[in-house]
mmCIF file of N, CA and C and ligand atoms in Angstrom:
data_model
loop_
_atom_site.group_PDB
_atom_site.id
_atom_site.type_symbol
_atom_site.label_atom_id
_atom_site.label_comp_id
_atom_site.label_asym_id
_atom_site.label_seq_id
_atom_site.Cartn_x
_atom_site.Cartn_y
_atom_site.Cartn_z
ATOM 1 N N MET T 1 31.098 -5.482 -14.410
ATOM 2 C CA MET T 1 29.576 -5.397 -14.113
ATOM 3 C C MET T 1 29.572 -4.219 -13.110
ATOM 4 N N VAL T 2 28.727 -3.203 -13.531
ATOM 5 C CA VAL T 2 28.348 -1.964 -12.882
ATOM 6 C C VAL T 2 27.585 -2.163 -11.730
ATOM 7 N N SER T 3 28.012 -1.776 -10.417
ATOM 8 C CA SER T 3 27.051 -1.788 -9.299
ATOM 9 C C SER T 3 26.113 -0.821 -9.261
ATOM 10 N N THR T 4 24.942 -1.050 -9.089
ATOM 11 C CA THR T 4 23.788 -0.275 -8.914
ATOM 12 C C THR T 4 23.605 0.295 -7.339
ATOM 13 N N ARG T 5 24.434 0.020 -6.670
ATOM 14 C CA ARG T 5 24.309 0.038 -5.110
ATOM 15 C C ARG T 5 24.073 1.695 -4.703
ATOM 16 N N ASN T 6 24.686 2.583 -5.455
ATOM 17 C CA ASN T 6 24.357 3.783 -4.869
ATOM 18 C C ASN T 6 23.534 4.573 -5.906
ATOM 19 N N ILE T 7 22.878 3.744 -6.798
ATOM 20 C CA ILE T 7 21.994 4.645 -7.619
ATOM 21 C C ILE T 7 20.650 4.391 -7.440
ATOM 22 N N ALA T 8 19.782 5.715 -7.227
ATOM 23 C CA ALA T 8 18.410 5.482 -7.054
ATOM 24 C C ALA T 8 17.706 5.116 -8.177
ATOM 25 N N LEU T 9 17.200 4.069 -8.385
ATOM 26 C CA LEU T 9 16.553 3.518 -9.546
ATOM 27 C C LEU T 9 15.106 3.946 -9.688
ATOM 28 N N ASN T 10 14.541 4.321 -10.838
ATOM 29 C CA ASN T 10 13.247 4.574 -11.066
ATOM 30 C C ASN T 10 12.541 3.237 -11.590
ATOM 31 N N ILE T 11 11.736 2.559 -10.413
ATOM 32 C CA ILE T 11 11.271 1.264 -11.029
ATOM 33 C C ILE T 11 9.812 1.609 -11.373
ATOM 34 N N PHE T 12 9.486 0.882 -12.595
ATOM 35 C CA PHE T 12 8.126 1.133 -13.182
ATOM 36 C C PHE T 12 7.434 -0.103 -13.099
ATOM 37 N N PHE T 13 6.277 -0.087 -12.480
ATOM 38 C CA PHE T 13 5.392 -1.286 -12.249
ATOM 39 C C PHE T 13 4.117 -1.148 -13.285
ATOM 40 N N ASP T 14 3.892 -2.194 -14.064
ATOM 41 C CA ASP T 14 2.898 -2.362 -14.885
ATOM 42 C C ASP T 14 1.792 -2.697 -13.857
ATOM 43 N N THR T 15 0.478 -2.494 -14.287
ATOM 44 C CA THR T 15 -0.650 -2.614 -13.374
ATOM 45 C C THR T 15 -1.325 -3.892 -13.582
ATOM 46 N N ASP T 16 -2.196 -4.039 -14.676
ATOM 47 C CA ASP T 16 -2.997 -5.152 -14.782
ATOM 48 C C ASP T 16 -2.049 -6.623 -14.813
ATOM 49 N N TYR T 17 -2.405 -7.520 -14.095
ATOM 50 C CA TYR T 17 -1.939 -8.817 -14.076
ATOM 51 C C TYR T 17 -0.480 -8.934 -13.579
ATOM 52 N N THR T 18 -0.007 -7.483 -13.341
ATOM 53 C CA THR T 18 1.270 -7.679 -12.529
ATOM 54 C C THR T 18 1.151 -7.248 -11.034
ATOM 55 N N ILE T 19 0.489 -6.258 -10.600
ATOM 56 C CA ILE T 19 0.263 -6.119 -9.427
ATOM 57 C C ILE T 19 -1.315 -6.072 -9.065
ATOM 58 N N LEU T 20 -1.992 -6.120 -10.048
ATOM 59 C CA LEU T 20 -3.496 -6.418 -9.831
ATOM 60 C C LEU T 20 -3.984 -7.455 -10.571
ATOM 61 N N GLY T 21 -4.922 -8.342 -10.065
ATOM 62 C CA GLY T 21 -5.573 -9.490 -10.664
ATOM 63 C C GLY T 21 -6.719 -8.959 -11.493
ATOM 64 N N VAL T 22 -7.365 -9.711 -12.158
ATOM 65 C CA VAL T 22 -8.528 -9.580 -13.050
ATOM 66 C C VAL T 22 -9.601 -8.828 -12.337
ATOM 67 N N ASP T 23 -9.899 -9.124 -11.090
ATOM 68 C CA ASP T 23 -10.874 -8.634 -10.296
ATOM 69 C C ASP T 23 -10.604 -7.365 -9.582
ATOM 70 N N GLY T 24 -9.540 -6.989 -10.144
ATOM 71 C CA GLY T 24 -8.880 -5.536 -9.339
ATOM 72 C C GLY T 24 -8.086 -5.771 -7.898
ATOM 73 N N SER T 25 -8.093 -6.974 -7.481
ATOM 74 C CA SER T 25 -7.535 -7.244 -6.169
ATOM 75 C C SER T 25 -6.070 -7.215 -6.322
ATOM 76 N N LEU T 26 -5.435 -6.834 -5.198
ATOM 77 C CA LEU T 26 -3.995 -6.564 -4.957
ATOM 78 C C LEU T 26 -3.208 -7.885 -4.818
ATOM 79 N N ARG T 27 -2.203 -7.833 -5.736
ATOM 80 C CA ARG T 27 -1.329 -9.138 -5.578
ATOM 81 C C ARG T 27 -0.702 -9.278 -4.262
ATOM 82 N N PRO T 28 -0.388 -10.455 -3.679
ATOM 83 C CA PRO T 28 0.129 -10.618 -2.395
ATOM 84 C C PRO T 28 1.754 -9.936 -2.501
ATOM 85 N N HIS T 29 1.905 -9.256 -1.183
ATOM 86 C CA HIS T 29 3.275 -8.859 -1.226
ATOM 87 C C HIS T 29 3.706 -7.603 -1.758
ATOM 88 N N VAL T 30 2.816 -6.900 -2.695
ATOM 89 C CA VAL T 30 2.932 -5.722 -3.204
ATOM 90 C C VAL T 30 3.412 -4.661 -2.353
ATOM 91 N N GLU T 31 2.662 -4.462 -1.166
ATOM 92 C CA GLU T 31 2.908 -3.419 -0.103
ATOM 93 C C GLU T 31 4.363 -3.803 0.456
ATOM 94 N N GLN T 32 4.640 -4.902 0.772
ATOM 95 C CA GLN T 32 5.937 -5.184 1.458
ATOM 96 C C GLN T 32 7.119 -4.688 0.267
ATOM 97 N N LEU T 33 6.950 -5.051 -0.884
ATOM 98 C CA LEU T 33 7.969 -4.932 -1.887
ATOM 99 C C LEU T 33 8.002 -3.222 -2.030
ATOM 100 N N PHE T 34 6.939 -2.551 -2.206
ATOM 101 C CA PHE T 34 6.981 -0.944 -2.350
ATOM 102 C C PHE T 34 7.671 -0.374 -0.996
ATOM 103 N N GLN T 35 7.536 -0.934 0.013
ATOM 104 C CA GLN T 35 8.060 -0.405 1.280
ATOM 105 C C GLN T 35 9.562 -0.656 1.086
ATOM 106 N N TYR T 36 9.950 -1.836 0.727
ATOM 107 C CA TYR T 36 11.462 -2.324 0.691
ATOM 108 C C TYR T 36 12.089 -1.231 -0.386
ATOM 109 N N ILE T 37 11.340 -0.967 -1.414
ATOM 110 C CA ILE T 37 11.917 -0.186 -2.646
ATOM 111 C C ILE T 37 12.098 1.190 -2.124
ATOM 112 N N ILE T 38 11.076 1.739 -1.283
ATOM 113 C CA ILE T 38 11.211 3.200 -0.869
ATOM 114 C C ILE T 38 12.185 3.344 0.177
ATOM 115 N N ASP T 39 12.518 2.062 1.032
ATOM 116 C CA ASP T 39 13.315 2.263 2.156
ATOM 117 C C ASP T 39 14.794 2.447 1.473
ATOM 118 N N ARG T 40 15.000 1.939 0.378
ATOM 119 C CA ARG T 40 16.339 1.929 -0.456
ATOM 120 C C ARG T 40 16.287 3.065 -1.129
ATOM 121 N N ASN T 41 15.581 4.193 -1.022
ATOM 122 C CA ASN T 41 15.499 5.339 -1.798
ATOM 123 C C ASN T 41 15.452 5.200 -3.263
ATOM 124 N N HIS T 42 14.771 4.162 -3.884
ATOM 125 C CA HIS T 42 14.322 4.149 -5.070
ATOM 126 C C HIS T 42 13.148 4.774 -5.157
ATOM 127 N N ARG T 43 12.689 5.048 -6.502
ATOM 128 C CA ARG T 43 11.357 5.559 -6.770
ATOM 129 C C ARG T 43 10.359 4.635 -7.537
ATOM 130 N N ILE T 44 9.202 4.640 -7.072
ATOM 131 C CA ILE T 44 8.181 3.861 -7.771
ATOM 132 C C ILE T 44 7.198 4.631 -8.609
ATOM 133 N N TYR T 45 7.042 4.023 -9.837
ATOM 134 C CA TYR T 45 6.108 4.736 -10.970
ATOM 135 C C TYR T 45 5.125 3.540 -11.106
ATOM 136 N N VAL T 46 3.945 3.914 -11.123
ATOM 137 C CA VAL T 46 2.867 2.971 -11.796
ATOM 138 C C VAL T 46 2.418 3.427 -13.171
ATOM 139 N N TRP T 47 2.410 2.434 -14.099
ATOM 140 C CA TRP T 47 1.906 2.937 -15.407
ATOM 141 C C TRP T 47 1.172 1.777 -15.806
ATOM 142 N N SER T 48 0.420 1.919 -16.983
ATOM 143 C CA SER T 48 -0.526 1.059 -17.501
ATOM 144 C C SER T 48 -0.907 1.643 -19.006
ATOM 145 N N GLY T 49 -1.177 0.552 -19.755
ATOM 146 C CA GLY T 49 -1.383 0.648 -21.162
ATOM 147 C C GLY T 49 -2.914 0.912 -21.150
ATOM 148 N N ASN T 50 -3.677 1.096 -20.045
ATOM 149 C CA ASN T 50 -5.116 1.006 -19.825
ATOM 150 C C ASN T 50 -5.286 2.523 -19.134
ATOM 151 N N GLY T 51 -4.528 3.379 -19.328
ATOM 152 C CA GLY T 51 -4.823 4.731 -18.477
ATOM 153 C C GLY T 51 -3.887 4.955 -17.373
ATOM 154 N N ILE T 52 -4.253 6.198 -16.772
ATOM 155 C CA ILE T 52 -3.697 6.607 -15.538
ATOM 156 C C ILE T 52 -4.278 5.864 -14.368
ATOM 157 N N ARG T 53 -3.876 5.163 -13.536
ATOM 158 C CA ARG T 53 -4.279 4.272 -12.473
ATOM 159 C C ARG T 53 -4.323 4.542 -11.082
ATOM 160 N N THR T 54 -4.520 6.014 -11.038
ATOM 161 C CA THR T 54 -4.489 6.765 -9.656
ATOM 162 C C THR T 54 -5.479 6.051 -8.675
ATOM 163 N N LYS T 55 -6.828 5.900 -9.225
ATOM 164 C CA LYS T 55 -7.749 5.317 -8.388
ATOM 165 C C LYS T 55 -7.579 4.005 -8.073
ATOM 166 N N ASP T 56 -7.178 3.162 -8.685
ATOM 167 C CA ASP T 56 -6.739 1.800 -8.159
ATOM 168 C C ASP T 56 -5.731 1.605 -7.243
ATOM 169 N N MET T 57 -4.869 2.602 -7.248
ATOM 170 C CA MET T 57 -3.845 2.713 -6.199
ATOM 171 C C MET T 57 -4.288 3.203 -4.891
ATOM 172 N N GLU T 58 -5.210 4.446 -5.248
ATOM 173 C CA GLU T 58 -5.839 4.949 -3.936
ATOM 174 C C GLU T 58 -6.700 3.827 -3.282
ATOM 175 N N LYS T 59 -7.288 2.928 -4.029
ATOM 176 C CA LYS T 59 -8.123 1.870 -3.425
ATOM 177 C C LYS T 59 -7.400 1.082 -2.504
ATOM 178 N N HIS T 60 -6.092 0.727 -2.747
ATOM 179 C CA HIS T 60 -5.280 -0.104 -2.100
ATOM 180 C C HIS T 60 -4.255 0.475 -1.120
ATOM 181 N N ASN T 61 -4.564 1.862 -0.983
ATOM 182 C CA ASN T 61 -3.844 2.614 0.012
ATOM 183 C C ASN T 61 -2.290 2.611 -0.357
ATOM 184 N N LEU T 62 -1.851 2.685 -1.679
ATOM 185 C CA LEU T 62 -0.465 2.622 -2.114
ATOM 186 C C LEU T 62 -0.090 4.073 -2.600
ATOM 187 N N THR T 63 -1.063 4.899 -2.744
ATOM 188 C CA THR T 63 -0.352 6.273 -3.253
ATOM 189 C C THR T 63 0.712 6.925 -2.989
ATOM 190 N N ASP T 64 1.046 6.717 -1.362
ATOM 191 C CA ASP T 64 2.146 7.510 -0.793
ATOM 192 C C ASP T 64 3.524 6.812 -1.335
ATOM 193 N N PHE T 65 3.310 5.492 -1.743
ATOM 194 C CA PHE T 65 4.555 5.084 -2.219
ATOM 195 C C PHE T 65 4.985 5.475 -3.574
ATOM 196 N N ILE T 66 4.109 6.065 -4.277
ATOM 197 C CA ILE T 66 4.233 6.289 -5.577
ATOM 198 C C ILE T 66 4.581 7.575 -6.170
ATOM 199 N N THR T 67 5.745 7.844 -6.765
ATOM 200 C CA THR T 67 6.266 9.022 -7.489
ATOM 201 C C THR T 67 5.484 9.703 -8.222
ATOM 202 N N ASN T 68 4.908 8.838 -9.203
ATOM 203 C CA ASN T 68 4.339 9.376 -10.405
ATOM 204 C C ASN T 68 3.691 8.125 -11.295
ATOM 205 N N PHE T 69 2.473 8.764 -12.029
ATOM 206 C CA PHE T 69 1.799 7.639 -12.787
ATOM 207 C C PHE T 69 1.963 8.239 -14.195
ATOM 208 N N TYR T 70 1.861 7.127 -15.122
ATOM 209 C CA TYR T 70 2.056 7.456 -16.569
ATOM 210 C C TYR T 70 1.359 6.390 -17.330
ATOM 211 N N GLU T 71 0.815 6.652 -18.510
ATOM 212 C CA GLU T 71 0.394 5.989 -19.300
ATOM 213 C C GLU T 71 1.480 5.062 -20.041
ATOM 214 N N LYS T 72 1.349 3.600 -20.285
ATOM 215 C CA LYS T 72 2.440 2.943 -20.657
ATOM 216 C C LYS T 72 2.104 2.897 -22.219
ATOM 217 N N PRO T 73 3.173 2.960 -22.950
ATOM 218 C CA PRO T 73 3.210 2.644 -24.473
ATOM 219 C C PRO T 73 2.831 1.314 -24.594
ATOM 220 N N VAL T 74 2.050 1.159 -25.722
ATOM 221 C CA VAL T 74 1.578 -0.247 -25.924
ATOM 222 C C VAL T 74 2.305 -0.690 -27.285
ATOM 223 N N HIS T 75 3.092 0.170 -28.039
ATOM 224 C CA HIS T 75 4.050 -0.388 -29.039
ATOM 225 C C HIS T 75 5.153 0.584 -29.081
ATOM 226 N N ASP T 76 6.235 0.269 -29.878
ATOM 227 C CA ASP T 76 7.274 1.177 -30.099
ATOM 228 C C ASP T 76 7.831 1.623 -28.767
ATOM 229 N N TYR T 77 8.041 0.459 -27.676
ATOM 230 C CA TYR T 77 8.335 0.943 -26.323
ATOM 231 C C TYR T 77 9.730 1.750 -26.022
ATOM 232 N N TRP T 78 10.687 1.589 -26.814
ATOM 233 C CA TRP T 78 11.824 2.167 -26.616
ATOM 234 C C TRP T 78 11.594 3.653 -27.104
ATOM 235 N N ASN T 79 11.171 4.023 -28.187
ATOM 236 C CA ASN T 79 10.950 5.433 -28.677
ATOM 237 C C ASN T 79 9.856 6.214 -27.682
ATOM 238 N N ASN T 80 8.872 5.557 -27.550
ATOM 239 C CA ASN T 80 8.023 6.163 -26.751
ATOM 240 C C ASN T 80 8.292 6.642 -25.312
ATOM 241 N N THR T 81 9.012 5.593 -24.702
ATOM 242 C CA THR T 81 9.461 5.690 -23.351
ATOM 243 C C THR T 81 10.677 7.037 -23.337
ATOM 244 N N SER T 82 11.419 6.965 -24.306
ATOM 245 C CA SER T 82 12.333 8.025 -24.469
ATOM 246 C C SER T 82 11.624 9.310 -24.515
ATOM 247 N N LYS T 83 10.555 9.598 -24.641
ATOM 248 C CA LYS T 83 9.929 10.722 -24.685
ATOM 249 C C LYS T 83 9.626 11.394 -23.270
ATOM 250 N N LEU T 84 9.840 10.317 -22.263
ATOM 251 C CA LEU T 84 9.450 10.960 -20.831
ATOM 252 C C LEU T 84 10.418 11.785 -20.440
ATOM 253 N N PRO T 85 10.223 12.695 -19.523
ATOM 254 C CA PRO T 85 11.395 13.546 -18.954
ATOM 255 C C PRO T 85 12.522 12.797 -18.576
ATOM 256 N N GLU T 86 13.758 13.016 -18.671
ATOM 257 C CA GLU T 86 14.872 12.135 -18.305
ATOM 258 C C GLU T 86 14.809 11.757 -16.892
ATOM 259 N N LYS T 87 14.423 12.543 -15.994
ATOM 260 C CA LYS T 87 14.473 12.188 -14.709
ATOM 261 C C LYS T 87 13.329 11.229 -14.404
ATOM 262 N N ASP T 88 12.276 11.067 -15.170
ATOM 263 C CA ASP T 88 11.405 9.997 -14.928
ATOM 264 C C ASP T 88 11.327 8.857 -15.963
ATOM 265 N N ARG T 89 12.490 8.401 -16.504
ATOM 266 C CA ARG T 89 12.637 7.245 -17.441
ATOM 267 C C ARG T 89 12.841 6.084 -16.426
ATOM 268 N N PRO T 90 12.252 4.925 -16.919
ATOM 269 C CA PRO T 90 12.384 3.741 -16.045
ATOM 270 C C PRO T 90 13.896 3.218 -16.188
ATOM 271 N N ASN T 91 14.460 3.083 -15.049
ATOM 272 C CA ASN T 91 15.755 2.171 -15.072
ATOM 273 C C ASN T 91 15.395 0.679 -15.031
ATOM 274 N N MET T 92 14.075 0.524 -14.477
ATOM 275 C CA MET T 92 13.751 -1.007 -14.526
ATOM 276 C C MET T 92 12.277 -1.078 -14.637
ATOM 277 N N VAL T 93 11.750 -1.831 -15.445
ATOM 278 C CA VAL T 93 10.347 -2.183 -15.451
ATOM 279 C C VAL T 93 10.053 -3.445 -15.031
ATOM 280 N N ILE T 94 8.818 -3.689 -14.389
ATOM 281 C CA ILE T 94 8.423 -4.820 -13.884
ATOM 282 C C ILE T 94 6.865 -5.043 -14.389
ATOM 283 N N ASP T 95 6.954 -6.116 -15.161
ATOM 284 C CA ASP T 95 5.839 -6.338 -16.082
ATOM 285 C C ASP T 95 5.620 -7.742 -16.412
ATOM 286 N N ASP T 96 4.240 -8.230 -16.787
ATOM 287 C CA ASP T 96 3.954 -9.620 -17.228
ATOM 288 C C ASP T 96 4.294 -9.714 -18.559
ATOM 289 N N ASN T 97 4.447 -8.600 -19.387
ATOM 290 C CA ASN T 97 4.697 -8.711 -20.683
ATOM 291 C C ASN T 97 6.257 -8.730 -20.896
ATOM 292 N N LEU T 98 6.620 -9.852 -21.498
ATOM 293 C CA LEU T 98 8.222 -10.160 -21.592
ATOM 294 C C LEU T 98 8.848 -9.235 -22.670
ATOM 295 N N GLU T 99 7.981 -8.776 -23.777
ATOM 296 C CA GLU T 99 8.673 -7.770 -24.829
ATOM 297 C C GLU T 99 9.175 -6.532 -24.170
ATOM 298 N N ILE T 100 8.244 -5.988 -23.364
ATOM 299 C CA ILE T 100 8.526 -4.654 -22.927
ATOM 300 C C ILE T 100 9.779 -4.804 -21.858
ATOM 301 N N VAL T 101 9.846 -5.842 -21.115
ATOM 302 C CA VAL T 101 11.097 -5.891 -20.302
ATOM 303 C C VAL T 101 12.145 -6.342 -20.936
ATOM 304 N N ALA T 102 12.175 -6.958 -22.016
ATOM 305 C CA ALA T 102 13.299 -7.169 -22.679
ATOM 306 C C ALA T 102 13.897 -5.897 -23.319
ATOM 307 N N ILE T 103 12.921 -5.101 -23.919
ATOM 308 C CA ILE T 103 13.387 -3.890 -24.594
ATOM 309 C C ILE T 103 13.865 -2.703 -23.478
ATOM 310 N N LEU T 104 13.276 -2.626 -22.478
ATOM 311 C CA LEU T 104 13.588 -1.426 -21.490
ATOM 312 C C LEU T 104 14.455 -1.941 -20.280
ATOM 313 N N GLY T 105 14.396 -3.216 -20.113
ATOM 314 C CA GLY T 105 15.356 -3.865 -18.972
ATOM 315 C C GLY T 105 14.391 -3.970 -17.888
ATOM 316 N N GLY T 106 14.592 -5.068 -16.944
ATOM 317 C CA GLY T 106 13.936 -5.063 -15.778
ATOM 318 C C GLY T 106 13.549 -6.637 -15.370
ATOM 319 N N ILE T 107 12.177 -6.735 -14.783
ATOM 320 C CA ILE T 107 12.051 -8.150 -14.454
ATOM 321 C C ILE T 107 10.611 -8.523 -14.852
ATOM 322 N N TRP T 108 10.811 -9.753 -15.502
ATOM 323 C CA TRP T 108 9.515 -10.163 -15.829
ATOM 324 C C TRP T 108 8.683 -10.974 -14.857
ATOM 325 N N VAL T 109 7.561 -10.823 -14.823
ATOM 326 C CA VAL T 109 6.723 -11.765 -13.596
ATOM 327 C C VAL T 109 5.726 -12.449 -14.199
ATOM 328 N N ASN T 110 5.491 -13.600 -13.649
ATOM 329 C CA ASN T 110 4.239 -14.558 -14.144
ATOM 330 C C ASN T 110 2.880 -13.760 -13.951
ATOM 331 N N GLN T 111 2.325 -13.953 -15.021
ATOM 332 C CA GLN T 111 0.784 -13.128 -14.901
ATOM 333 C C GLN T 111 0.078 -13.556 -13.925
ATOM 334 N N TYR T 112 -0.338 -12.436 -13.167
ATOM 335 C CA TYR T 112 -1.351 -12.560 -12.021
ATOM 336 C C TYR T 112 -2.817 -12.410 -12.489
ATOM 337 N N TYR T 113 -3.522 -13.322 -12.419
ATOM 338 C CA TYR T 113 -4.946 -13.283 -13.026
ATOM 339 C C TYR T 113 -6.008 -13.408 -11.968
ATOM 340 N N PHE T 114 -6.119 -14.671 -11.500
ATOM 341 C CA PHE T 114 -7.012 -14.842 -10.498
ATOM 342 C C PHE T 114 -6.373 -14.785 -9.024
ATOM 343 N N PRO T 115 -7.255 -14.060 -8.142
ATOM 344 C CA PRO T 115 -6.652 -13.889 -6.814
ATOM 345 C C PRO T 115 -5.932 -15.388 -6.238
ATOM 346 N N ASN T 116 -4.727 -15.186 -5.699
ATOM 347 C CA ASN T 116 -4.349 -16.407 -4.962
ATOM 348 C C ASN T 116 -3.270 -15.939 -3.957
ATOM 349 N N LYS T 117 -3.876 -16.329 -2.757
ATOM 350 C CA LYS T 117 -2.905 -15.795 -1.676
ATOM 351 C C LYS T 117 -1.771 -16.474 -1.463
ATOM 352 N N ASN T 118 -1.336 -17.498 -2.287
ATOM 353 C CA ASN T 118 0.071 -18.020 -2.062
ATOM 354 C C ASN T 118 0.927 -17.502 -3.180
ATOM 355 N N ASP T 119 0.598 -16.623 -3.965
ATOM 356 C CA ASP T 119 1.466 -16.261 -4.976
ATOM 357 C C ASP T 119 2.820 -15.456 -4.310
ATOM 358 N N ALA T 120 3.903 -15.806 -4.648
ATOM 359 C CA ALA T 120 4.932 -15.196 -4.074
ATOM 360 C C ALA T 120 5.872 -14.516 -4.967
ATOM 361 N N GLU T 121 5.475 -14.407 -6.207
ATOM 362 C CA GLU T 121 6.101 -13.659 -7.415
ATOM 363 C C GLU T 121 6.653 -12.176 -6.867
ATOM 364 N N MET T 122 6.051 -11.516 -6.139
ATOM 365 C CA MET T 122 6.434 -10.232 -5.618
ATOM 366 C C MET T 122 7.891 -10.381 -4.665
ATOM 367 N N LEU T 123 7.812 -11.506 -3.811
ATOM 368 C CA LEU T 123 8.979 -11.637 -3.060
ATOM 369 C C LEU T 123 10.246 -12.268 -3.857
ATOM 370 N N LYS T 124 10.024 -12.709 -5.016
ATOM 371 C CA LYS T 124 11.015 -13.061 -6.077
ATOM 372 C C LYS T 124 11.436 -11.687 -6.419
ATOM 373 N N VAL T 125 10.609 -10.904 -7.087
ATOM 374 C CA VAL T 125 11.040 -9.577 -7.548
ATOM 375 C C VAL T 125 12.198 -8.645 -6.417
ATOM 376 N N GLN T 126 11.664 -8.966 -5.256
ATOM 377 C CA GLN T 126 12.357 -8.269 -4.148
ATOM 378 C C GLN T 126 13.909 -8.893 -4.230
ATOM 379 N N GLU T 127 13.879 -9.967 -4.182
ATOM 380 C CA GLU T 127 15.263 -10.859 -4.103
ATOM 381 C C GLU T 127 16.038 -10.349 -5.518
ATOM 382 N N ILE T 128 15.395 -10.251 -6.675
ATOM 383 C CA ILE T 128 16.168 -9.811 -7.844
ATOM 384 C C ILE T 128 16.726 -8.514 -7.544
ATOM 385 N N ILE T 129 15.954 -7.630 -7.153
ATOM 386 C CA ILE T 129 16.473 -6.059 -6.967
ATOM 387 C C ILE T 129 17.484 -6.213 -5.902
ATOM 388 N N VAL T 130 17.408 -7.002 -4.807
ATOM 389 C CA VAL T 130 18.583 -7.202 -3.898
ATOM 390 C C VAL T 130 19.847 -7.374 -4.567
ATOM 391 N N GLU T 131 19.895 -8.547 -5.481
ATOM 392 C CA GLU T 131 21.047 -8.864 -6.283
ATOM 393 C C GLU T 131 21.380 -7.707 -7.224
ATOM 394 N N VAL T 132 20.563 -7.105 -7.976
ATOM 395 C CA VAL T 132 20.822 -6.026 -8.858
ATOM 396 C C VAL T 132 21.508 -5.042 -8.166
ATOM 397 N N GLU T 133 21.057 -4.528 -6.889
ATOM 398 C CA GLU T 133 21.773 -3.509 -6.237
ATOM 399 C C GLU T 133 23.063 -3.893 -5.913
ATOM 400 N N SER T 134 23.462 -4.916 -5.531
ATOM 401 C CA SER T 134 24.816 -5.395 -5.163
ATOM 402 C C SER T 134 25.675 -5.716 -6.437
ATOM 403 N N SER T 135 25.051 -6.246 -7.475
ATOM 404 C CA SER T 135 26.194 -6.560 -8.652
ATOM 405 C C SER T 135 25.723 -5.842 -9.889
ATOM 406 N N GLY T 136 24.513 -5.140 -10.019
ATOM 407 C CA GLY T 136 24.080 -4.726 -11.241
ATOM 408 C C GLY T 136 23.521 -5.687 -12.081
ATOM 409 N N SER T 137 23.355 -6.952 -11.627
ATOM 410 C CA SER T 137 22.617 -7.949 -12.623
ATOM 411 C C SER T 137 22.065 -9.092 -11.718
ATOM 412 N N SER T 138 21.384 -10.130 -12.547
ATOM 413 C CA SER T 138 20.866 -11.028 -11.621
ATOM 414 C C SER T 138 20.888 -12.423 -12.756
ATOM 415 N N ASP T 139 21.066 -13.593 -12.264
ATOM 416 C CA ASP T 139 21.034 -14.778 -13.102
ATOM 417 C C ASP T 139 19.425 -15.246 -13.187
ATOM 418 N N ASP T 140 18.650 -14.619 -12.280
ATOM 419 C CA ASP T 140 17.471 -15.247 -12.583
ATOM 420 C C ASP T 140 16.726 -15.130 -14.004
ATOM 421 N N PRO T 141 16.262 -16.322 -14.458
ATOM 422 C CA PRO T 141 15.475 -16.028 -15.775
ATOM 423 C C PRO T 141 14.607 -14.967 -16.082
ATOM 424 N N ARG T 142 13.968 -14.463 -15.143
ATOM 425 C CA ARG T 142 12.966 -13.261 -15.148
ATOM 426 C C ARG T 142 13.741 -11.864 -15.401
ATOM 427 N N PHE T 143 14.974 -11.775 -15.265
ATOM 428 C CA PHE T 143 15.719 -10.465 -15.132
ATOM 429 C C PHE T 143 16.196 -10.300 -16.577
ATOM 430 N N ARG T 144 16.000 -9.110 -17.111
ATOM 431 C CA ARG T 144 16.598 -8.597 -18.462
ATOM 432 C C ARG T 144 17.391 -7.406 -18.174
ATOM 433 N N LYS T 145 18.535 -7.317 -18.782
ATOM 434 C CA LYS T 145 19.488 -6.285 -18.587
ATOM 435 C C LYS T 145 18.886 -4.948 -18.469
ATOM 436 N N LEU T 146 19.415 -4.161 -17.532
ATOM 437 C CA LEU T 146 19.005 -2.617 -17.612
ATOM 438 C C LEU T 146 19.464 -1.708 -18.631
ATOM 439 N N LYS T 147 18.690 -1.054 -19.136
ATOM 440 C CA LYS T 147 19.145 -0.119 -20.354
ATOM 441 C C LYS T 147 19.339 1.361 -19.949
ATOM 442 N N PHE T 148 18.351 1.983 -19.364
ATOM 443 C CA PHE T 148 18.324 3.275 -18.841
ATOM 444 C C PHE T 148 19.035 3.583 -17.729
ATOM 445 N N ILE T 149 20.359 3.299 -17.816
ATOM 446 C CA ILE T 149 21.267 3.422 -16.521
ATOM 447 C C ILE T 149 22.589 4.376 -16.786
HETATM 448 MG MG1 MG G 1 0.031 -6.272 -17.718
#
């Protein structure tokens, strides 16, 4: 197993129902997770199949954490993602859509739809990232093997 301890990961977050609810509210613990990721010298990207979401991230004061925004492919995930500049390809995607996570590697999350202050999924994501940093993998059922490494 390859350790990712010293690798700066490009971590791509889906937007709708991954970090934002249906009403545009921010999922609990997103800011804490973003802070952790930045402190570990990884890079955060936000993408969406629904356009470039700069305004939504501004609204929640998250812009400073984010390296770049992209439009997420809605089909042919591997080929379309391979067209991104090499330095900007996702090492890990976080998404409520299992298919894209299985293809690109990363962490599948429960869909966040209605606001719920007790939602702890982002804390789980943080735990899995900690595991992946030390061992290159995770036994959590949400985790799918990383591909762009
Ligand atoms: Mg989504």
